[in-house]
Amino acid sequence: MLSLLPLSVLHFSNAPSLHPLSMRGKFITFEGPEGSGKTTQAGLLVTRLQEAGGEVLYAREPGGTPAGEAIREMLQRDTAGEPICPETEVLLFAASRAQLVRHVILPALEAGRHVVCDRFADSTTAYQGYGRGFPIEQMLTINDFAINGAQPDITLLLDVEVETGFQRIEKRHRNTSSTWDRIEREARVFHEKVRNGYLELARRWPSRFVIIDARGNPETVSDEIWSKVRDVLD
């Protein structure tokens, strides 16, 4: 399973490269509602890319840079000590993303590395746009400003029913004695809006999104993901 470090770069110099370093790497993002298994599947995909001889960078959102990690703590753990209004929430996600894109993602892609990112701009559209009711077109404009042209080559939407996802989260918290974060504590109706928002985004951009049924065991889901990613790598 992938380490939960904010950012890790995996380099495999003894294996043949999937792409010459003069070629741009592929940008692969994972999206999905809570409990869909994004982090697990991102780790499995990094391993498969490794086995295929690739140079891979893993990133997560929000986070991945010192500024981004500070914003992550504010957004997930309420470290600001005051309620965060929806507009501030949107702009904090965008600020973290702008740092990650400019300091990490774009340099890696230009160096020929593949980037696997656990959440990206679509998360903010789904959660803050569809979930909180922030105007969608305005949300997309903010995202475009933040990502500086770093559009994913493929977005893997791990879809799972909200109730199933929260059963997984409850089990994880029991097993790890971890606490529920600020977003996980939102009402189920909010999370239903998020899931439906993701599906709407997939309908809007069918050439980029691939919907993956995330209800199966991790190995089966990983096999389906790999079959889709290989089409992008070819």
XYZ file of N, CA and C in Angstrom:
702
model
N 0.848 -1.196 0.000
C 0.000 0.000 0.000
C 0.879 1.239 0.000
N 0.424 2.295 -0.613
C 1.202 3.523 -0.737
C 1.411 4.168 0.612
N 2.635 4.641 0.840
C 2.937 5.385 2.051
C 2.080 6.636 2.119
N 1.708 7.022 3.320
C 0.872 8.207 3.504
C 1.707 9.468 3.650
N 2.945 9.464 3.170
C 3.730 10.680 3.125
C 3.048 11.697 2.229
N 3.205 12.988 2.517
C 2.567 14.006 1.676
C 2.987 13.910 0.229
N 4.222 13.535 -0.027
C 4.694 13.489 -1.403
C 5.820 12.497 -1.472
N 5.816 11.621 -2.473
C 6.925 10.705 -2.657
C 7.230 10.589 -4.122
N 8.510 10.506 -4.444
C 8.948 10.336 -5.805
C 9.595 8.971 -5.913
N 9.122 8.157 -6.825
C 9.657 6.831 -7.023
C 10.443 6.809 -8.315
N 11.722 6.472 -8.229
C 12.580 6.468 -9.404
C 13.179 5.085 -9.559
N 13.107 4.545 -10.717
C 13.588 3.201 -10.972
C 14.559 3.235 -12.142
N 15.820 3.566 -11.832
C 16.792 3.834 -12.874
C 17.268 2.587 -13.586
N 17.075 1.408 -12.992
C 17.576 0.182 -13.611
C 16.596 -0.441 -14.595
N 15.388 0.108 -14.690
C 14.377 -0.447 -15.585
C 14.248 0.424 -16.819
N 13.858 -0.164 -17.961
C 13.657 0.652 -19.156
C 12.514 1.608 -18.966
N 12.659 2.826 -19.440
C 11.633 3.854 -19.268
C 10.468 3.626 -20.196
N 9.255 3.903 -19.687
C 8.068 3.834 -20.534
C 8.130 4.889 -21.629
N 8.704 6.042 -21.314
C 8.769 7.145 -22.251
C 10.138 7.784 -22.171
N 10.722 8.227 -23.264
C 11.961 8.993 -23.183
C 11.743 10.230 -22.337
N 12.799 10.660 -21.624
C 12.658 11.805 -20.738
C 12.326 13.079 -21.491
N 12.576 13.080 -22.806
C 12.243 14.271 -23.582
C 10.739 14.405 -23.791
N 9.984 13.347 -23.466
C 8.541 13.379 -23.655
C 7.854 13.709 -22.330
N 6.742 14.397 -22.431
C 5.978 14.770 -21.247
C 5.368 13.530 -20.607
N 5.393 13.482 -19.281
C 4.769 12.383 -18.575
C 3.256 12.485 -18.622
N 2.595 11.435 -18.150
C 1.139 11.403 -18.108
C 0.648 11.817 -16.726
N -0.418 12.597 -16.719
C -1.003 13.106 -15.485
C -2.286 12.332 -15.207
N -2.282 11.553 -14.131
C -3.368 10.642 -13.791
C -3.952 11.057 -12.448
N -5.249 11.345 -12.407
C -5.876 11.759 -11.152
C -6.922 10.755 -10.702
N -7.041 10.627 -9.384
C -8.063 9.786 -8.768
C -9.087 10.679 -8.087
N -10.354 10.406 -8.340
C -11.444 11.134 -7.711
C -12.470 10.143 -7.169
N -13.347 10.649 -6.310
C -14.407 9.796 -5.795
C -14.900 10.276 -4.446
N -16.080 9.822 -4.040
C -16.623 10.187 -2.731
C -15.834 9.538 -1.608
N -16.180 9.890 -0.382
C -15.477 9.342 0.781
C -15.613 7.816 0.814
N -14.496 7.154 1.152
C -14.519 5.701 1.288
C -14.475 4.946 -0.016
N -14.136 5.604 -1.106
C -14.114 4.925 -2.410
C -12.806 4.191 -2.677
N -11.799 4.383 -1.842
C -10.549 3.645 -1.996
C -9.505 4.320 -2.860
N -9.567 5.631 -2.981
C -8.648 6.351 -3.868
C -7.185 6.152 -3.493
N -6.868 6.321 -2.206
C -5.469 6.238 -1.787
C -4.914 4.835 -1.991
N -5.703 3.827 -1.671
C -5.276 2.440 -1.903
C -5.013 2.201 -3.380
N -5.928 2.629 -4.233
C -5.785 2.373 -5.659
C -4.657 3.207 -6.271
N -4.442 4.405 -5.767
C -3.310 5.199 -6.249
C -2.001 4.468 -5.971
N -1.885 3.875 -4.773
C -0.687 3.123 -4.437
C -0.487 1.911 -5.321
N -1.568 1.199 -5.601
C -1.467 0.027 -6.467
C -1.073 0.421 -7.887
N -1.595 1.557 -8.347
C -1.233 2.010 -9.692
C 0.236 2.429 -9.747
N 0.718 3.117 -8.721
C 2.140 3.487 -8.689
C 3.008 2.238 -8.789
N 2.636 1.186 -8.074
C 3.396 -0.063 -8.126
C 3.387 -0.648 -9.528
N 2.245 -0.624 -10.196
C 2.173 -1.177 -11.550
C 2.981 -0.348 -12.534
N 2.946 0.945 -12.384
C 3.772 1.793 -13.239
C 5.258 1.507 -12.991
N 5.609 1.260 -11.741
C 6.977 0.882 -11.406
C 7.372 -0.405 -12.137
N 6.509 -1.393 -12.049
C 6.815 -2.667 -12.669
C 6.931 -2.562 -14.182
N 6.248 -1.559 -14.758
C 6.338 -1.333 -16.204
C 7.571 -0.515 -16.581
N 8.340 -0.082 -15.569
C 9.581 0.630 -15.840
C 9.464 2.128 -15.821
N 8.432 2.672 -15.221
C 8.226 4.110 -15.256
C 8.844 4.848 -14.086
N 8.999 6.133 -14.259
C 9.397 7.038 -13.185
C 8.133 7.771 -12.759
N 7.786 7.672 -11.490
C 6.457 8.070 -11.028
C 6.558 9.010 -9.830
N 5.721 10.005 -9.832
C 5.594 10.902 -8.688
C 4.171 10.798 -8.153
N 4.045 10.618 -6.849
C 2.740 10.568 -6.202
C 2.500 11.872 -5.444
N 1.317 12.420 -5.584
C 0.948 13.639 -4.862
C -0.471 13.496 -4.337
N -0.797 14.324 -3.358
C -2.152 14.319 -2.824
C -2.653 15.743 -2.695
N -3.965 15.876 -2.653
C -4.610 17.178 -2.463
C -5.601 17.112 -1.305
N -5.705 18.234 -0.555
C -4.757 19.351 -0.567
C -3.455 18.908 0.066
N -2.365 19.580 -0.256
C -1.071 19.232 0.310
C 0.003 19.113 -0.749
N 1.071 18.382 -0.414
C 2.130 18.114 -1.372
C 3.244 19.130 -1.405
N 3.059 20.272 -0.750
C 4.090 21.291 -0.584
C 3.977 21.800 0.856
N 4.998 22.481 1.393
C 4.864 22.999 2.760
C 3.630 23.890 2.934
N 3.399 24.791 1.987
C 2.213 25.647 2.082
C 0.938 24.824 1.976
N 0.939 23.870 1.054
C -0.234 23.026 0.866
C -0.556 22.180 2.088
N 0.474 21.663 2.759
C 0.232 20.864 3.960
C -0.336 21.710 5.093
N 0.108 22.960 5.207
C -0.458 23.858 6.215
C -1.935 24.127 5.929
N -2.260 24.309 4.649
C -3.661 24.512 4.260
C -4.468 23.249 4.529
N -3.878 22.080 4.286
C -4.568 20.813 4.523
C -4.994 20.698 5.991
N -4.079 21.036 6.895
C -4.408 20.967 8.320
C -5.553 21.912 8.670
N -5.553 23.069 8.050
C -6.623 24.026 8.303
C -7.964 23.502 7.807
N -7.957 22.901 6.616
C -9.199 22.438 6.004
C -9.727 21.152 6.645
N -8.835 20.250 7.027
C -9.284 18.962 7.544
C -9.412 18.924 9.064
N -8.556 19.671 9.759
C -8.481 19.540 11.215
C -8.916 20.788 11.977
N -9.507 21.757 11.278
C -10.027 22.959 11.938
C -8.958 23.722 12.718
N -7.716 23.736 12.211
C -6.636 24.388 12.954
C -6.747 25.907 12.949
N -7.599 26.468 12.104
C -7.768 27.923 12.094
C -8.487 28.408 13.351
N -9.256 27.534 13.977
C -9.962 27.920 15.200
C -11.207 28.742 14.971
N -11.716 28.763 13.747
C -12.950 29.485 13.456
C -13.648 28.796 12.285
N -14.945 28.954 12.140
C -15.650 28.359 11.003
C -15.109 28.907 9.685
N -14.985 28.020 8.705
C -14.492 28.420 7.384
C -15.692 28.583 6.459
N -15.883 29.777 5.925
C -17.020 30.008 5.036
C -16.753 29.351 3.679
N -17.801 29.039 2.907
C -17.625 28.334 1.636
C -16.667 29.025 0.675
N -16.717 30.355 0.608
C -15.837 31.072 -0.317
C -14.365 30.912 0.083
N -14.102 31.001 1.379
C -12.741 30.806 1.864
C -12.266 29.383 1.596
N -13.145 28.427 1.815
C -12.819 27.020 1.576
C -12.389 26.814 0.122
N -13.158 27.363 -0.813
C -12.827 27.237 -2.231
C -11.455 27.827 -2.524
N -11.190 29.018 -2.001
C -9.941 29.700 -2.307
C -8.745 29.020 -1.641
N -8.937 28.424 -0.474
C -7.852 27.690 0.166
C -7.478 26.451 -0.642
N -8.475 25.728 -1.119
C -8.170 24.583 -1.985
C -7.430 25.039 -3.236
N -7.878 26.138 -3.828
C -7.236 26.644 -5.041
C -5.800 27.081 -4.768
N -5.564 27.686 -3.603
C -4.213 28.126 -3.259
C -3.274 26.934 -3.095
N -3.729 25.909 -2.400
C -2.915 24.697 -2.253
C -2.615 24.073 -3.605
N -3.624 24.043 -4.458
C -3.477 23.446 -5.792
C -2.499 24.240 -6.654
N -2.565 25.561 -6.578
C -1.658 26.390 -7.366
C -0.205 26.118 -6.991
N 0.069 25.964 -5.702
C 1.422 25.639 -5.254
C 1.866 24.279 -5.773
N 0.982 23.288 -5.649
C 1.319 21.926 -6.061
C 1.579 21.847 -7.560
N 0.755 22.512 -8.339
C 0.915 22.478 -9.796
C 2.236 23.097 -10.211
N 2.527 24.272 -9.690
C 3.687 25.018 -10.163
C 5.012 24.498 -9.613
N 4.996 23.990 -8.395
C 6.235 23.548 -7.766
C 6.494 22.045 -7.918
N 5.458 21.267 -8.202
C 5.620 19.820 -8.206
C 5.129 19.176 -9.501
N 3.851 19.353 -9.826
C 3.252 18.586 -10.914
C 3.822 18.956 -12.276
N 3.784 20.233 -12.647
C 4.275 20.617 -13.973
C 5.762 20.328 -14.160
N 6.628 20.619 -13.175
C 8.038 20.247 -13.358
C 8.234 18.750 -13.559
N 7.477 17.922 -12.836
C 7.608 16.472 -12.993
C 7.159 16.025 -14.379
N 6.027 16.526 -14.831
C 5.526 16.152 -16.157
C 6.511 16.559 -17.251
N 7.058 17.751 -17.146
C 7.999 18.228 -18.161
C 9.292 17.419 -18.145
N 9.632 16.842 -16.993
C 10.827 15.997 -16.894
C 10.573 14.573 -17.362
N 9.349 14.289 -17.786
C 9.022 12.967 -18.297
C 8.473 12.001 -17.281
N 8.246 12.455 -16.051
C 7.680 11.583 -15.028
C 6.162 11.507 -15.172
N 5.606 10.365 -14.815
C 4.161 10.256 -14.683
C 3.778 10.756 -13.292
N 2.664 11.448 -13.195
C 2.175 11.959 -11.914
C 0.843 11.287 -11.600
N 0.770 10.673 -10.417
C -0.465 10.081 -9.914
C -0.911 10.938 -8.734
N -2.080 11.560 -8.858
C -2.535 12.511 -7.842
C -3.841 12.045 -7.202
N -3.828 11.937 -5.890
C -4.999 11.563 -5.100
C -5.826 12.823 -4.861
N -6.819 13.034 -5.715
C -7.688 14.212 -5.810
C -6.979 15.330 -6.569
N -7.824 16.108 -7.281
C -7.330 17.289 -7.981
C -8.497 18.268 -8.095
N -8.525 19.074 -9.142
C -9.492 20.167 -9.236
C -10.943 19.692 -9.219
N -11.208 18.509 -9.775
C -12.589 18.021 -9.801
C -13.154 17.825 -8.398
N -12.287 17.546 -7.431
C -12.766 17.390 -6.057
C -13.424 18.667 -5.550
N -12.793 19.803 -5.831
C -13.361 21.064 -5.356
C -14.684 21.362 -6.049
N -14.763 21.052 -7.343
C -16.029 21.252 -8.043
C -17.120 20.366 -7.462
N -16.781 19.111 -7.155
C -17.775 18.181 -6.614
C -18.178 18.547 -5.188
N -17.199 18.808 -4.337
C -17.484 19.039 -2.918
C -17.994 20.451 -2.644
N -17.260 21.437 -3.138
C -17.657 22.818 -2.847
C -18.693 23.338 -3.837
N -18.623 22.858 -5.074
C -19.610 23.262 -6.065
C -20.933 22.548 -5.868
N -20.970 21.263 -6.201
C -22.222 20.507 -6.086
C -22.619 20.279 -4.630
N -21.639 20.020 -3.767
C -21.957 19.733 -2.368
C -22.431 20.948 -1.597
N -21.700 22.045 -1.699
C -22.023 23.237 -0.912
C -22.868 24.243 -1.679
N -22.984 24.076 -2.990
C -23.814 24.987 -3.761
C -23.082 26.179 -4.335
N -21.735 26.152 -4.324
C -20.971 27.227 -4.950
C -21.231 27.194 -6.454
N -21.430 28.334 -7.116
C -21.764 28.333 -8.551
C -20.742 27.539 -9.373
N -21.223 26.575 -10.130
C -20.341 25.638 -10.822
C -19.435 26.338 -11.830
N -19.983 27.193 -12.663
C -19.150 27.836 -13.682
C -18.095 28.734 -13.048
N -18.450 29.383 -11.957
C -17.472 30.198 -11.231
C -16.388 29.301 -10.626
N -16.807 28.151 -10.134
C -15.862 27.181 -9.575
C -14.877 26.717 -10.638
N -15.369 26.439 -11.833
C -14.510 25.988 -12.923
C -13.518 27.077 -13.336
N -13.942 28.322 -13.306
C -13.044 29.434 -13.631
C -11.910 29.529 -12.618
N -12.230 29.384 -11.339
C -11.208 29.415 -10.293
C -10.245 28.247 -10.462
N -10.783 27.076 -10.751
C -9.930 25.913 -10.974
C -8.973 26.140 -12.138
N -9.480 26.672 -13.234
C -8.633 26.913 -14.406
C -7.487 27.855 -14.070
N -7.767 28.879 -13.272
C -6.731 29.812 -12.853
C -5.673 29.098 -12.016
N -6.118 28.220 -11.113
C -5.203 27.559 -10.190
C -4.316 26.523 -10.874
N -4.849 25.776 -11.850
C -4.095 24.642 -12.389
C -3.141 25.026 -13.516
N -3.252 26.240 -14.047
C -2.264 26.727 -15.008
C -2.084 25.769 -16.196
N -3.187 25.221 -16.693
C -3.128 24.348 -17.862
C -2.803 22.899 -17.578
N -2.665 22.528 -16.314
C -2.317 21.144 -15.962
C -3.563 20.269 -15.937
N -4.092 19.970 -17.106
C -5.269 19.115 -17.202
C -4.857 17.643 -17.152
N -5.552 16.824 -16.376
C -5.211 15.395 -16.338
C -5.395 14.737 -17.704
N -4.543 13.762 -17.987
C -4.731 12.948 -19.182
C -5.868 11.959 -18.990
N -6.059 11.521 -17.749
C -7.171 10.625 -17.421
C -7.557 10.857 -15.963
N -8.855 10.868 -15.709
C -9.369 10.991 -14.352
C -10.161 9.743 -14.031
N -9.704 9.009 -13.036
C -10.340 7.756 -12.625
C -11.311 8.063 -11.494
N -12.597 7.985 -11.791
C -13.638 8.263 -10.808
C -14.058 6.952 -10.159
N -13.628 6.757 -8.922
C -13.994 5.550 -8.185
C -15.360 5.787 -7.545
N -16.365 5.147 -8.102
C -17.735 5.403 -7.670
C -18.210 4.322 -6.710
N -18.799 4.754 -5.610
C -19.356 3.838 -4.622
C -20.513 4.541 -3.931
N -21.518 3.778 -3.505
C -22.647 4.361 -2.792
C -22.158 5.007 -1.498
N -22.800 6.082 -1.105
C -22.383 6.819 0.087
C -22.402 5.928 1.321
N -23.432 5.138 1.491
C -23.529 4.295 2.679
C -22.386 3.282 2.725
N -22.066 2.687 1.575
C -20.959 1.732 1.521
C -19.639 2.412 1.861
N -19.444 3.606 1.318
C -18.225 4.342 1.605
C -18.071 4.635 3.090
N -19.170 5.003 3.747
C -19.069 5.333 5.160
C -18.933 4.099 6.039
N -19.409 2.968 5.582
C -19.126 1.720 6.305
C -17.629 1.436 6.294
N -16.988 1.700 5.172
C -15.542 1.509 5.085
C -14.804 2.488 5.991
N -15.257 3.748 6.004
C -14.605 4.766 6.830
C -14.732 4.417 8.308
N -15.918 3.982 8.722
C -16.121 3.605 10.117
C -15.192 2.464 10.511
N -15.028 1.486 9.631
C -14.127 0.360 9.903
C -12.682 0.846 10.013
N -12.290 1.747 9.122
C -10.920 2.266 9.152
C -10.644 3.018 10.448
N -11.587 3.842 10.866
C -11.388 4.603 12.103
C -11.333 3.676 13.318
N -12.141 2.623 13.309
C -12.084 1.659 14.417
C -10.724 0.963 14.465
N -10.224 0.579 13.289
C -8.976 -0.183 13.237
C -7.747 0.668 13.540
N -7.833 1.957 13.256
C -6.662 2.825 13.419
C -6.799 3.811 14.575
N -7.959 3.803 15.243
C -8.240 4.751 16.330
C -8.074 6.199 15.867
N -8.350 6.448 14.590
C -8.258 7.802 14.048
C -9.576 8.542 14.238
N -9.531 9.850 14.058
C -10.718 10.677 14.252
C -11.305 11.101 12.910
N -12.571 11.437 12.917
C -13.258 11.873 11.717
C -12.822 13.295 11.372
N -12.518 13.533 10.073
C -12.119 14.884 9.695
C -13.346 15.754 9.423
N -13.084 17.022 9.121
C -14.156 18.009 8.991
C -15.138 17.652 7.875
N -14.632 17.148 6.752
C -15.506 16.802 5.629
C -16.282 15.521 5.911
N -15.628 14.532 6.519
C -16.313 13.280 6.846
C -17.485 13.514 7.794
N -17.407 14.550 8.606
C -18.465 14.829 9.573
C -19.695 15.492 8.954
N -19.613 15.861 7.694
C -20.770 16.471 7.031
C -21.931 15.468 6.941
N -23.141 16.007 6.828
C -24.345 15.173 6.751
C -24.327 14.318 5.489
N -25.016 13.191 5.558
C -25.038 12.266 4.425
C -25.614 12.927 3.170
N -26.572 13.842 3.348
C -27.169 14.496 2.182
C -26.102 15.287 1.421
N -25.162 15.879 2.130
C -24.051 16.578 1.486
C -23.248 15.597 0.642
N -22.951 14.452 1.175
C -22.129 13.468 0.456
C -22.874 12.873 -0.740
N -24.190 12.782 -0.645
C -24.978 12.343 -1.806
C -24.850 13.364 -2.936
N -24.889 14.651 -2.588
C -24.727 15.698 -3.594
C -23.339 15.616 -4.230
N -22.341 15.325 -3.432
C -20.975 15.205 -3.950
C -20.887 14.056 -4.954
N -21.421 12.901 -4.573
C -21.367 11.753 -5.490
C -22.094 12.072 -6.798
N -23.276 12.637 -6.708
C -24.018 12.987 -7.922
C -23.275 14.035 -8.740
N -22.587 14.943 -8.047
C -21.795 15.946 -8.748
C -20.666 15.322 -9.546
N -19.998 14.355 -8.955
C -18.945 13.645 -9.681
C -19.488 12.987 -10.953
N -20.638 12.348 -10.820
C -21.221 11.666 -11.988
C -21.607 12.678 -13.065
N -22.036 13.860 -12.648
C -22.347 14.912 -13.613
C -21.080 15.385 -14.318
N -19.991 15.525 -13.593
C -18.719 15.909 -14.212
C -18.255 14.853 -15.217
N -18.460 13.592 -14.888
C -18.085 12.515 -15.817
C -18.906 12.579 -17.094
N -20.164 12.965 -16.976
C -21.000 13.131 -18.173
C -20.545 14.344 -18.983
N -20.079 15.356 -18.303
C -19.655 16.582 -18.980
C -18.352 16.392 -19.748
N -17.436 15.598 -19.198
C -16.139 15.367 -19.840
C -15.882 13.870 -20.007
N -16.658 13.209 -20.862
C -16.529 11.749 -21.001
C -15.199 11.299 -21.589
N -14.508 12.162 -22.320
C -13.230 11.755 -22.905
C -12.108 11.711 -21.865
N -12.285 12.401 -20.752
C -11.254 12.411 -19.696
C -11.608 11.493 -18.539
N -12.863 11.459 -18.151
C -13.288 10.658 -17.006
C -13.489 9.197 -17.383
N -13.097 8.320 -16.497
C -13.434 6.903 -16.579
C -14.074 6.520 -15.241
N -15.297 6.052 -15.274
C -15.991 5.653 -14.051
C -15.624 4.207 -13.734
N -15.131 3.990 -12.517
C -14.737 2.670 -12.044
C -15.667 2.260 -10.909
N -16.276 1.081 -11.023
C -17.106 0.558 -9.943
C -16.177 0.141 -8.804
N -16.214 0.896 -7.703
C -15.273 0.680 -6.607
C -15.809 -0.246 -5.525
N -16.897 -0.972 -5.809
C -17.473 -1.841 -4.788
C -16.730 -3.157 -4.645
N -15.956 -3.544 -5.660
C -15.279 -4.828 -5.634
C -14.062 -4.847 -4.729
N -13.383 -6.008 -4.684
C -12.171 -6.099 -3.875
C -11.067 -5.277 -4.532
N -10.083 -4.846 -3.758
C -9.054 -3.953 -4.292
C -8.325 -4.496 -5.508
N -8.072 -5.793 -5.559
C -7.334 -6.369 -6.688
C -8.138 -6.281 -7.984
N -9.441 -6.560 -7.893
C -10.295 -6.486 -9.083
C -10.394 -5.054 -9.586
N -10.579 -4.117 -8.665
C -10.664 -2.703 -9.038
C -9.341 -2.252 -9.652
N -8.226 -2.683 -9.078
C -6.905 -2.317 -9.593
C -6.701 -2.822 -11.013
N -7.168 -4.032 -11.296
C -7.029 -4.588 -12.650
C -7.783 -3.734 -13.666
N -8.983 -3.303 -13.296
C -9.760 -2.472 -14.221
C -9.080 -1.124 -14.435
N -8.571 -0.549 -13.367
C -7.872 0.727 -13.492
C -6.664 0.592 -14.403
N -5.886 -0.452 -14.227
C -4.689 -0.643 -15.032
C -5.026 -0.791 -16.514
N -6.119 -1.468 -16.807
C -6.505 -1.625 -18.209
C -6.841 -0.280 -18.843
N -7.429 0.627 -18.063
C -7.762 1.954 -18.587
C -6.524 2.834 -18.708
N -5.628 2.752 -17.727
C -4.424 3.579 -17.755
C -3.503 3.158 -18.895
N -3.432 1.882 -19.167
C -2.569 1.422 -20.264
C -2.977 2.024 -21.586
N -4.258 2.268 -21.769
C -4.717 2.910 -23.016
C -4.131 4.317 -23.130
N -3.971 5.014 -22.002
C -3.409 6.355 -22.018
C -1.901 6.318 -22.243
N -1.236 5.302 -21.690
C 0.208 5.185 -21.831
C 0.643 4.815 -23.239
N -0.188 4.057 -23.937
C 0.174 3.590 -25.299
C 0.265 4.744 -26.282
